[in-house]
Every structure is written in C-alpha cells, then in structure tokens.
Short mmCIF file of C-alpha atoms in Angstrom, two decimals:
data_model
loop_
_atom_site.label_atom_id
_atom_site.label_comp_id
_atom_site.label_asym_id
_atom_site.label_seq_id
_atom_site.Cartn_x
_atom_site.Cartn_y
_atom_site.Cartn_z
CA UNK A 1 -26.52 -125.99 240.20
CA UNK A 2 -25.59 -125.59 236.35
CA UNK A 3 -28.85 -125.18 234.04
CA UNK A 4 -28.24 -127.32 230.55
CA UNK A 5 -27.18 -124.59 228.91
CA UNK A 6 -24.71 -123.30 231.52
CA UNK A 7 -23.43 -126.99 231.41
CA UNK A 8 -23.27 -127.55 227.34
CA UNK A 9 -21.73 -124.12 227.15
CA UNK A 10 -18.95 -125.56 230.27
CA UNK A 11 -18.12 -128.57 228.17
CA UNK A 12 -17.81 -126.53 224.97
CA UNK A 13 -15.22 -124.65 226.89
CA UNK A 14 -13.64 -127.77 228.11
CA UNK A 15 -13.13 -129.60 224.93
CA UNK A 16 -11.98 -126.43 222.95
CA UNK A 17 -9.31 -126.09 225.72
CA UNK A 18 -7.93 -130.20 225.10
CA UNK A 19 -8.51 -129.84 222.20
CA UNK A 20 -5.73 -126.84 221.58
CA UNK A 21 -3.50 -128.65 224.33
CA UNK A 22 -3.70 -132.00 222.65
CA UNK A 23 -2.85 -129.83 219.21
CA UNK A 24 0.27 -128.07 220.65
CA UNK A 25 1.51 -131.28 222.73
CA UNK A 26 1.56 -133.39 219.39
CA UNK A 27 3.28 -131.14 217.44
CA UNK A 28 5.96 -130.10 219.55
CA UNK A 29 7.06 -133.82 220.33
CA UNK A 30 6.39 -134.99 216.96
CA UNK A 31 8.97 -131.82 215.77
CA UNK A 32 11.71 -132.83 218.18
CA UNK A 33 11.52 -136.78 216.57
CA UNK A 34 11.48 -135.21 212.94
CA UNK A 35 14.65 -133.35 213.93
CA UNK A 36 16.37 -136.32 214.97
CA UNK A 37 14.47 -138.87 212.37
CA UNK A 38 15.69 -136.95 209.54
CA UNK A 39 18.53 -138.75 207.43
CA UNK A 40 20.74 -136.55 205.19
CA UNK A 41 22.32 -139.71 203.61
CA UNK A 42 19.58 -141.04 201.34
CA UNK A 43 21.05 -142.25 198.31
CA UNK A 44 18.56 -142.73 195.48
CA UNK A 45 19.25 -145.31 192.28
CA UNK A 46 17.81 -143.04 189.63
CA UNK A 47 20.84 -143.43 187.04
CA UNK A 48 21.82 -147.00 184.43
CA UNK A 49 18.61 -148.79 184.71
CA UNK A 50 17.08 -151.58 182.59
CA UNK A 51 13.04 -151.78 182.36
CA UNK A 52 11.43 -155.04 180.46
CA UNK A 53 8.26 -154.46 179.66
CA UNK A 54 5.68 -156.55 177.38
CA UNK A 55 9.24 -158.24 175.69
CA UNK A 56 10.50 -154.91 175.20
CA UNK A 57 14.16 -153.50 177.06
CA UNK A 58 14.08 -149.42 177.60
CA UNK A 59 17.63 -148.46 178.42
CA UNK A 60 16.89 -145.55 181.04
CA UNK A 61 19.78 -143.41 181.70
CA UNK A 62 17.88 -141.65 184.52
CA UNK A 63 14.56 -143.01 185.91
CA UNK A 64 13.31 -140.02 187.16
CA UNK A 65 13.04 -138.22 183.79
CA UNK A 66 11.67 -141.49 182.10
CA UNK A 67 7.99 -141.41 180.59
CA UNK A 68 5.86 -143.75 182.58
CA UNK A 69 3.56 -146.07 181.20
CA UNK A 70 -0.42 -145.34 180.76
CA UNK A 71 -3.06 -147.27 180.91
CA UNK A 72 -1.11 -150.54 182.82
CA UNK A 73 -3.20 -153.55 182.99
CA UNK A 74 -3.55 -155.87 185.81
CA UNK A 75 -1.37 -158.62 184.64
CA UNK A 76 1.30 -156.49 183.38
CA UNK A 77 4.97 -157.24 184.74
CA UNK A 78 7.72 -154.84 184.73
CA UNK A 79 11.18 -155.89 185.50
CA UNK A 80 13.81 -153.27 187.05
CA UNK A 81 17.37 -154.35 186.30
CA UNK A 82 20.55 -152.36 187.57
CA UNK A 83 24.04 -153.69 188.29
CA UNK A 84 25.04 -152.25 191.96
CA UNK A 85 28.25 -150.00 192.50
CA UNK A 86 30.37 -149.12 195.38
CA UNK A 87 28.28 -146.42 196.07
CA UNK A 88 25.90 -148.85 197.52
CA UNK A 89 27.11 -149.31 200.93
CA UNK A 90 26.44 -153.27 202.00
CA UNK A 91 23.89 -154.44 204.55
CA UNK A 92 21.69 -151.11 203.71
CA UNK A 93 17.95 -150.83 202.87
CA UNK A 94 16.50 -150.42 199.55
CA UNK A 95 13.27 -148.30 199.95
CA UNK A 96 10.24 -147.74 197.38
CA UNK A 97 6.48 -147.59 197.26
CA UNK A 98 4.39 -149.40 195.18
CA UNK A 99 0.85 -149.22 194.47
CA UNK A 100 -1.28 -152.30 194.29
CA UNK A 101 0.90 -154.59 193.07
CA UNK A 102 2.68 -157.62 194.11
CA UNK A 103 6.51 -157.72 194.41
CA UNK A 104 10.07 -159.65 193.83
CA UNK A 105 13.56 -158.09 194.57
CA UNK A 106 16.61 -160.47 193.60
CA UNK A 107 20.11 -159.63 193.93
CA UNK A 108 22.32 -161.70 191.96
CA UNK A 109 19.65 -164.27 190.75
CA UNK A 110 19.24 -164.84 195.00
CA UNK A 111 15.49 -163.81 196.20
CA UNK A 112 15.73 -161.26 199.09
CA UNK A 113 11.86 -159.97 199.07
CA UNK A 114 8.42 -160.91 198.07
CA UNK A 115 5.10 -159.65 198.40
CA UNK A 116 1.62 -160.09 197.14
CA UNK A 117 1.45 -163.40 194.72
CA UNK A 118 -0.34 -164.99 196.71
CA UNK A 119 -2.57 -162.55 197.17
CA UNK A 120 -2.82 -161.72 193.13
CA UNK A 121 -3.63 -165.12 192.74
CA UNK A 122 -6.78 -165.17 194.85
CA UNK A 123 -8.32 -162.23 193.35
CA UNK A 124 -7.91 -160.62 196.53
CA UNK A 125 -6.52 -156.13 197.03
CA UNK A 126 -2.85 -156.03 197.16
CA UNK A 127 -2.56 -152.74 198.87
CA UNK A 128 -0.35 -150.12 198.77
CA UNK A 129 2.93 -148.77 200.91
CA UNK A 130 6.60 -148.86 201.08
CA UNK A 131 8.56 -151.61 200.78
CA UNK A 132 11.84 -152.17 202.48
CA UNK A 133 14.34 -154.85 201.47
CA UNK A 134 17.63 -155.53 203.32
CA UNK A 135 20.97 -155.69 201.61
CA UNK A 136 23.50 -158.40 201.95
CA UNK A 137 26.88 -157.50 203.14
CA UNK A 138 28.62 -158.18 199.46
CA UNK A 139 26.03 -155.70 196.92
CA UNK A 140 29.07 -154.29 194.66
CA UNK A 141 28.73 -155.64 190.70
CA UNK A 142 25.74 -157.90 191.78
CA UNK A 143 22.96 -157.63 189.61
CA UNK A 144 19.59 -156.42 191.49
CA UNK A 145 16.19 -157.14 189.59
CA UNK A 146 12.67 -155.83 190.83
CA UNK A 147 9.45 -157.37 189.40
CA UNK A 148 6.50 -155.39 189.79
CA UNK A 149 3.32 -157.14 188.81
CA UNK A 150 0.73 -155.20 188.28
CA UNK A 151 -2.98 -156.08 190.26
CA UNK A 152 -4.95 -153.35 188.98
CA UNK A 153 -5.25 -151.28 185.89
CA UNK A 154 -3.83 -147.90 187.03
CA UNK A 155 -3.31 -144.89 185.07
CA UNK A 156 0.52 -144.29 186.10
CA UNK A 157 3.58 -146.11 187.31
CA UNK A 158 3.37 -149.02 189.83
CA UNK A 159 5.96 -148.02 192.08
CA UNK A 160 7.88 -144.97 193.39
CA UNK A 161 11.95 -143.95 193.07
CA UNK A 162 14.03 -146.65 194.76
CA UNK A 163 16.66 -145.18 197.31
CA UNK A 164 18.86 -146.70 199.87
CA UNK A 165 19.08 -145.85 203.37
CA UNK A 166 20.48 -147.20 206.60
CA UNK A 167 18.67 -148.82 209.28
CA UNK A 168 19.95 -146.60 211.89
CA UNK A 169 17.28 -144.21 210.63
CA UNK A 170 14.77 -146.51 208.83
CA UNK A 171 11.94 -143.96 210.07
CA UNK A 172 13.45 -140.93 207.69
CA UNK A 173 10.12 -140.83 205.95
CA UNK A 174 7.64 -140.68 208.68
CA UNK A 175 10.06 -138.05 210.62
CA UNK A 176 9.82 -136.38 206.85
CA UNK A 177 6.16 -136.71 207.04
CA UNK A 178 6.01 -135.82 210.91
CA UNK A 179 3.60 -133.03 209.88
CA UNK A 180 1.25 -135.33 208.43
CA UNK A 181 1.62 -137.47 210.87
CA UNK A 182 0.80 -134.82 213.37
CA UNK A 183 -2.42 -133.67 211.67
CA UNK A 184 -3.76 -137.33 211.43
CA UNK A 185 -3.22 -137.87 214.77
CA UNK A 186 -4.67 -134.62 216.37
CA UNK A 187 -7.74 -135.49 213.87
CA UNK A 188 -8.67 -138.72 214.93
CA UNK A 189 -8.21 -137.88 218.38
CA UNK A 190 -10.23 -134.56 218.41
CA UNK A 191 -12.73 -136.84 216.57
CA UNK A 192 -13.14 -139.08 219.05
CA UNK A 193 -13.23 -136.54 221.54
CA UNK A 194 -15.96 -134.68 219.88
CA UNK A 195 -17.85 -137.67 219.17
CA UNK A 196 -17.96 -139.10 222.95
CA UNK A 197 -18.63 -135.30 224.27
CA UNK A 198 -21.05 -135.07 221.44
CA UNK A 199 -23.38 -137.87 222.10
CA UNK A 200 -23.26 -137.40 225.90
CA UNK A 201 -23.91 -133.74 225.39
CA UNK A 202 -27.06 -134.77 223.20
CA UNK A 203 -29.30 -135.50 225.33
CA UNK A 204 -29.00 -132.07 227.17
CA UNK A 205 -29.26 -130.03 223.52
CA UNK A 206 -30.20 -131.55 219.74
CA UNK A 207 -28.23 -128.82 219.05
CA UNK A 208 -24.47 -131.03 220.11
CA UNK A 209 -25.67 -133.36 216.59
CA UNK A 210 -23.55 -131.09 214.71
CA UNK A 211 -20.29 -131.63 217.22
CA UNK A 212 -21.02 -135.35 216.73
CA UNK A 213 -20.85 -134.93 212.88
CA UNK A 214 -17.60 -132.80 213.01
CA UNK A 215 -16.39 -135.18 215.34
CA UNK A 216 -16.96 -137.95 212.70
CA UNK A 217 -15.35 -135.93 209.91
CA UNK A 218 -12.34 -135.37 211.83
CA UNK A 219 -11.88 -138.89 212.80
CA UNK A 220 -12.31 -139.98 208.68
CA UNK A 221 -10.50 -137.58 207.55
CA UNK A 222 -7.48 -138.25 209.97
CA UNK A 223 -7.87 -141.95 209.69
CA UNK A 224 -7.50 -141.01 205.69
CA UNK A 225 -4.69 -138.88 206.04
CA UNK A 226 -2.33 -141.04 207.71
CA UNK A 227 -3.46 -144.19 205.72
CA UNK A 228 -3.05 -141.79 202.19
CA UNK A 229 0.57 -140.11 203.42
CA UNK A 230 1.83 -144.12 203.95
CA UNK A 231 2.51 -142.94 207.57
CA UNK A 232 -0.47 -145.72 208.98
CA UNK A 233 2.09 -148.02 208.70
CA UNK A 234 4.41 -146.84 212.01
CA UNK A 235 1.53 -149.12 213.28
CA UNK A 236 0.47 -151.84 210.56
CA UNK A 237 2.46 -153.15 207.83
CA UNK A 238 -0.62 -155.13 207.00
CA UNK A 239 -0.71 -152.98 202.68
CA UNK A 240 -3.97 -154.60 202.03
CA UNK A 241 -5.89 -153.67 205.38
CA UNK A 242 -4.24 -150.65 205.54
CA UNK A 243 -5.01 -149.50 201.98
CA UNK A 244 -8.66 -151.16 202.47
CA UNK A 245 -8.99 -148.83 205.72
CA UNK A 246 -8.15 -145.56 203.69
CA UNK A 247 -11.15 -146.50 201.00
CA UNK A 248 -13.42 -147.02 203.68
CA UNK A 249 -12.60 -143.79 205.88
CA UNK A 250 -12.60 -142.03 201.97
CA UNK A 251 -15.88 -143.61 201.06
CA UNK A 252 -17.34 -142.97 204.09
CA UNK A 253 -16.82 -139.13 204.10
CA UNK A 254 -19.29 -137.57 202.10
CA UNK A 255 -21.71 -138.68 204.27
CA UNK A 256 -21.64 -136.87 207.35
CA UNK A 257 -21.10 -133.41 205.24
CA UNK A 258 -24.22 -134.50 203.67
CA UNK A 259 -25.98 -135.18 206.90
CA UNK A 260 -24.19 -131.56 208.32
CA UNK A 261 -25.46 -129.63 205.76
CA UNK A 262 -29.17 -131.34 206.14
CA UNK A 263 -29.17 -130.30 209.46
CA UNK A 264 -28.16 -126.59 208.66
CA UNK A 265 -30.54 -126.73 205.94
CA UNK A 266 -34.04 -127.66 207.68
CA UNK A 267 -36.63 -125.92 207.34
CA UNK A 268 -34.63 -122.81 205.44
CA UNK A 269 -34.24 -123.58 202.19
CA UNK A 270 -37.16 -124.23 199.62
CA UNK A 271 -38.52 -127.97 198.86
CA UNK A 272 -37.08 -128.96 195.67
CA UNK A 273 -33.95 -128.49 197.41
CA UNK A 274 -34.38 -130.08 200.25
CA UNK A 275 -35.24 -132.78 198.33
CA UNK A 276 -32.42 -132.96 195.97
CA UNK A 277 -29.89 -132.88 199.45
CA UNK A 278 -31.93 -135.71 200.97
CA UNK A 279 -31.39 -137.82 197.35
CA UNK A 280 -27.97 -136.95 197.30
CA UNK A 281 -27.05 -138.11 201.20
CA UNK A 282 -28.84 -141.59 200.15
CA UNK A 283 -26.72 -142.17 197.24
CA UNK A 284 -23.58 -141.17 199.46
CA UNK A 285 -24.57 -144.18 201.27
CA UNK A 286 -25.80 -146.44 198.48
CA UNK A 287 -22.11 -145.65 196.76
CA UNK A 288 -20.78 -146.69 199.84
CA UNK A 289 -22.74 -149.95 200.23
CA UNK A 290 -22.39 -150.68 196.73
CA UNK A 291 -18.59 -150.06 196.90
CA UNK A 292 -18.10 -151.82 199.94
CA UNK A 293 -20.00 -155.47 198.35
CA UNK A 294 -17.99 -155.08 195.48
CA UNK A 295 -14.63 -155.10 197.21
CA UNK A 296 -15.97 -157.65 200.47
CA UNK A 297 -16.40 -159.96 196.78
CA UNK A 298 -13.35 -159.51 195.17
CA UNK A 299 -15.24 -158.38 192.27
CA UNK A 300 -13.97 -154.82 191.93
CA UNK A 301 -11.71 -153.58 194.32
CA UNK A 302 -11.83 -149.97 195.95
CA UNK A 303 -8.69 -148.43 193.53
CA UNK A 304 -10.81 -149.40 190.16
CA UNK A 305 -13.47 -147.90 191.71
CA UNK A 306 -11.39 -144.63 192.95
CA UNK A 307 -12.24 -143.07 189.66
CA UNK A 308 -16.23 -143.40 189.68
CA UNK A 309 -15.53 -142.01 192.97
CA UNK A 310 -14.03 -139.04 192.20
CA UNK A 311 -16.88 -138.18 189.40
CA UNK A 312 -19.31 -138.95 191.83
CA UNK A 313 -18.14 -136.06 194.57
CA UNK A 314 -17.28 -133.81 191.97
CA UNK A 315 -21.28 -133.60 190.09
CA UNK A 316 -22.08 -133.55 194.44
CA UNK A 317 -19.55 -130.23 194.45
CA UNK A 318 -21.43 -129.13 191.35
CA UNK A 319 -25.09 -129.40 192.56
CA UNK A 320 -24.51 -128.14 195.87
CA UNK A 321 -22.81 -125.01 194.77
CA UNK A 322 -25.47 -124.63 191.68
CA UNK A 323 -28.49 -124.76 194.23
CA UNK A 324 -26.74 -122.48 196.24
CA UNK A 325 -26.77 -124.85 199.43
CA UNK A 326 -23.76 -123.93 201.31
CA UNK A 327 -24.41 -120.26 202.05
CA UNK A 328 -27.41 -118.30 203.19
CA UNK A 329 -27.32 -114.51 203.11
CA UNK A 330 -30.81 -114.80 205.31
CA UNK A 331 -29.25 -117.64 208.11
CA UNK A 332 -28.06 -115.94 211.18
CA UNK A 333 -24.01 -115.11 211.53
CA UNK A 334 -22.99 -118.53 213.63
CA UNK A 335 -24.71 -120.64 210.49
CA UNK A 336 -23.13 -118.18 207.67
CA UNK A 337 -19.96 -118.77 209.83
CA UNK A 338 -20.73 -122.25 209.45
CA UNK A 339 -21.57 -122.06 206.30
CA UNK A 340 -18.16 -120.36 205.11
CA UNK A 341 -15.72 -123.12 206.99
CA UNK A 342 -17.80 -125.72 205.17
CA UNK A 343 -17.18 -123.90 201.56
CA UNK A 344 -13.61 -123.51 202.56
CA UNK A 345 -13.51 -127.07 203.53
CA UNK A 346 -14.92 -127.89 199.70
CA UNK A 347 -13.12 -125.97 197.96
CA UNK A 348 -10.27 -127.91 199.59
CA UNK A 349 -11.37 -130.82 198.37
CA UNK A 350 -12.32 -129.65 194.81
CA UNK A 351 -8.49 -128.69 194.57
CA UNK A 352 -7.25 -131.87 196.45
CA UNK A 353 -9.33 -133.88 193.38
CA UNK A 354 -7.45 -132.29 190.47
CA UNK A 355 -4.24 -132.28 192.43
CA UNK A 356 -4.64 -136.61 192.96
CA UNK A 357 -5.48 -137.13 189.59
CA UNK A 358 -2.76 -134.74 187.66
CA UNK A 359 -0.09 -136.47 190.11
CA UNK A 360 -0.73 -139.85 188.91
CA UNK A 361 -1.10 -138.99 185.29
CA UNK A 362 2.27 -137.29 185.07
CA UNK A 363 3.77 -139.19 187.82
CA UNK A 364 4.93 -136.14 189.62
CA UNK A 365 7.61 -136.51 193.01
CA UNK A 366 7.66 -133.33 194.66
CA UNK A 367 6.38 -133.67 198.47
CA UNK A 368 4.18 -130.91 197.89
CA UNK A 369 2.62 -132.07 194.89
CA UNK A 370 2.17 -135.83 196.06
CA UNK A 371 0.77 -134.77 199.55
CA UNK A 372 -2.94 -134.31 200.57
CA UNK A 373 -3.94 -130.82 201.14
CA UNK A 374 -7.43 -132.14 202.78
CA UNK A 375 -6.24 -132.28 206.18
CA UNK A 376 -5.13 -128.41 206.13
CA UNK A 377 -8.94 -127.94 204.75
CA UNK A 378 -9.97 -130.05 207.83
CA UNK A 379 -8.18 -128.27 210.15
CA UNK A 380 -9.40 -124.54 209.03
CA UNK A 381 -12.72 -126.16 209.13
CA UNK A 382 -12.51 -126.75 212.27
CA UNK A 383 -11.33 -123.39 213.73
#
C-alpha cells in the first residue's frame, strides 16, 4: 500500500509523462497538416486601390505602404474600391481580417458578403476574425468595393491585407499558424489535465493548490492564444463569441498568478506586503467583474476597455517587481525555481504588452511581429 506521498509523488510522475506525450503527439500531426495545408499561390491585392474616407478619395498605389488612419471612431466608414484583373482567377476566395467592425463586399454593384449591421445597430461587440468571400465565375474588369464600418474607436486600421486564395486550400492560414495552433491546444489540454489531477490530488496534499493554479493558467492562456492567433475559428465562426471568449480568458488571467504568488508568499514576506498582494488579487477580480457588467450591458465593450487593461497589468508588473515579490534569496531552491519561471513568465508578458500596442499603432504585418509571444512564456513556465 502507497502512503500519500508515495501516491502524489506517482501521479506527478504520471501526468508529467502525458503530459510530454500529448506535447510530442500534437505537434508531429499538426506538422504533417501544415506541410500539406500550406498554399504557395496566395495572391494578395495590395496594388491600384481607391479608399473613401470622411468624403475624401486617397489614390493608393500600394496598400501595404499606405499610412493608416489614427484615432478611427466608431461610426467611421471606409470604402475599398479596386477594379479586378485577369490575375484574379474566377470562383476564388477573397481573404482579410477585420477587427470589430461590420462588413459589405460588392462586386460590380452585386452584394456577395455582409457581416455585422445588425449587430452595430443594437449596440451589441462585433468581434473580430477573417472574413472569406467567394468569387463569381466572371471577376475580370468588375469593380469590387469593401465597406468597413467601424464599431469601436481603435487606434489603427480596421482590417488586414486582402488576398485571394483557392478553396482547395482554404485552411492556408491555420496550417501557417499550425504552431500556434499546436501550443493552444497542448495548453488547454495540459490545463485541464492539471486541473482534474489537481483537485483530486488535493485532498491527499494542500500542497497540489499550486498544480490546480498552473493548470488554470495553462487552460487561459491557451484558450487566449488560439482565440488571439484567429485560429479558434477551425471550430466557431461565431466573431463576436469568439472575440468575447478571448477577453474573458485575457481578463481572467491575472488572477490565478495573483493567487500563485499568494500562496508562495505566506507567511515569508513582511506585512505591508502581504497586504499590498492581497489588494492587488481583489482588484484583479473587481477589474474583471467590472469589465465583464460593462460588456454583459453593451455599455463598453471589452476592446475599449483593452487599453485600461493593459495600464492596469503593467502598474501590477511595476509593484510586484518594486516590492521585490517574485524572488526570495531566503525561500528554499524548488520556490526560487518557482520563483524564476514565474519572472520569466512576466517578463514575457511585459514584452508581449509593448509588442500588441506598437503593432497596432504602426500597423505592422510581419508574422513575427503580429503573433503572441505569451504562449512561448507559458510554455517555459511550465518546464
């Protein structure tokens, strides 16, 4: 017969080991699909475009290099105007993301796609994600025009570059993205995972709190990640519960760090502290409550708030590095070791806010630019 400790230290084992298999199983099938997913013959409409904008016409000779707009208001309307070529093979699919913002594509003064007026009209989140709009077979000389109305006031562009692919490989971008996808999925599961073995193993050790606190990071922070990286929607094209589910899982987040680093902290750390963690875990949940009424009312939705958000964790970052919180020279080497993947895990996320931010102010399209680092942070964490 096992003692508890014989049988905690057995199922630490245990879930390390499915853990790593369920790691190395993901990624090798989710490599062979991004080998085959990936299309080569991705055309994107950068060049001869038309943009109205508050009764003005910019003639944009390529739309990559134009300067986006600043400060957009929810209201605003921008209308995307190009005259199709050969080049544009017929019955192919016109591809771009937009963020939180309603939709109309019309090809030849014919609607082919709409999204989100409805929505706009009742106040309600529009949601973010890619669009995809299917050609007719006659496209040459037609005259294709994409209003973009704007729900929220944002602080860049609306939408993303428009490209064309085929529908024989409509899933290019999540096979792009298949790392992503990967790390999402390997999160929430090991999440789960750790949260199941960490409440059974609870009531043999108080110590297995802290596995069910990982175990909740992981599952936000994968639940994030694949909502964030646009590859949620291989299972929901639903851009307003999708893009409500990545606020929540965002929102949510600071939380059990807070309540990790309480538990690390008890007892060893002096009372003014103490005190100053415990304040700062209840606003993490007031913010959260107070965030989540104000979207549940359609009074201010969760990408207004995004901001306030982002100022918030940042003065968190601040005081918990100023007071010296996350490391202890006197704790004993497994907390310092915790102590370290938790600062690494930070420092991820102090990066991660500067990269966001600077990406949507200067509108910026390379992959490695416009992805989330925080899962890589999660996953050294982790280990």
């Amino acid at each position: 017969m096992f003692k508890s400790t014989d049988k905690l230290g057995y199922k630490k084992y245990l879930f390390f080991a499915m853990a790593i298999f369920i790691f190395a199983v993901f990624f090798v099938l989710l490599g062979r699909a991004s080998e085959r997913g990936v299309d080569d013959r991705i055309q994107r409409l950068d060049e001869k475009w038309n943009l109205v904008f508050r009764d003005t016409t910019f003639k944009i000779p390529e739309l990559s290099k134009f300067k986006v707009f600043h400060n957009l208001k929810k209201g605003d309307t921008l209308v995307y105007t190009k005259v199709l070529d050969k080049s544009v093979e017929p019955l192919s699919i016109l591809r771009f993301n937009v963020f939180n913002s309603a939709v109309r594509v019309t090809l030849g003064g014919k609607l082919l796609y709409s999204y989100g007026e409805d929505l706009f009209e009742q106040g309600k989140l529009l949601g973010s994600g890619f669009h995809y709009v299917s050609f007719p077979s006659s496209v040459k000389g037609r005259k294709l025009k994409i209003f973009v109305r704007v729900g929220e006031n944002l602080i860049s562009n609306p939408c993303s570059a428009f490209e064309i692919i085929h529908s024989q490989n409509l899933f290019d971008y999540y096979s792009r993205h298949s790392f992503s996808l990967g790390v999402g999925l390997f999160l929430v599961l090991l999440g789960a995972l750790s949260i199941s073995m960490g409440l059974i193993a609870m009531a043999l050790s108080k110590k297995a709190y802290r596995l069910t606190l990982i175990g909740a990071m992981a599952f936000l922070m994968g639940v994030w990640t694949l909502c964030y990286m646009k590859v949620v929607q291989v299972f929901s094209m639903d851009f307003s519960f999708n893009t409500c589910l990545e606020y929540v899982c965002l929102f949510l987040m600071p939380i059990p760090m807070e309540l990790l680093l309480l538990n690390m902290r008890r007892g060893k750390i002096k009372c003014w502290k103490w005190k100053g963690l415990i304040w700062l875990t209840i606003s993490s949940i007031f913010v959260f409550v107070l965030a989540m009424f104000l979207q549940l009312t359609n009074l201010v939705h969760f990408p207004v708030l995004l901001r306030f958000f982002h100022a918030y964790v940042a003065i968190g970052l601040g005081f918990l590095v100023f007071c010296g919180l996350l490391y202890d020279r006197r704790s004993g080497l497994p907390d310092k070791i915790f102590a370290s993947a938790i600062s690494v895990l930070f420092v991820f996320i102090f990066v991660d806010l500067i990269r966001y931010n600077l990406s949507k102010i200067y509108a910026w399209e390379d992959p490695l630019l416009c992805a989330t680092w925080l899962p890589m942070g999660s996953l050294l964490f982790i280990v």
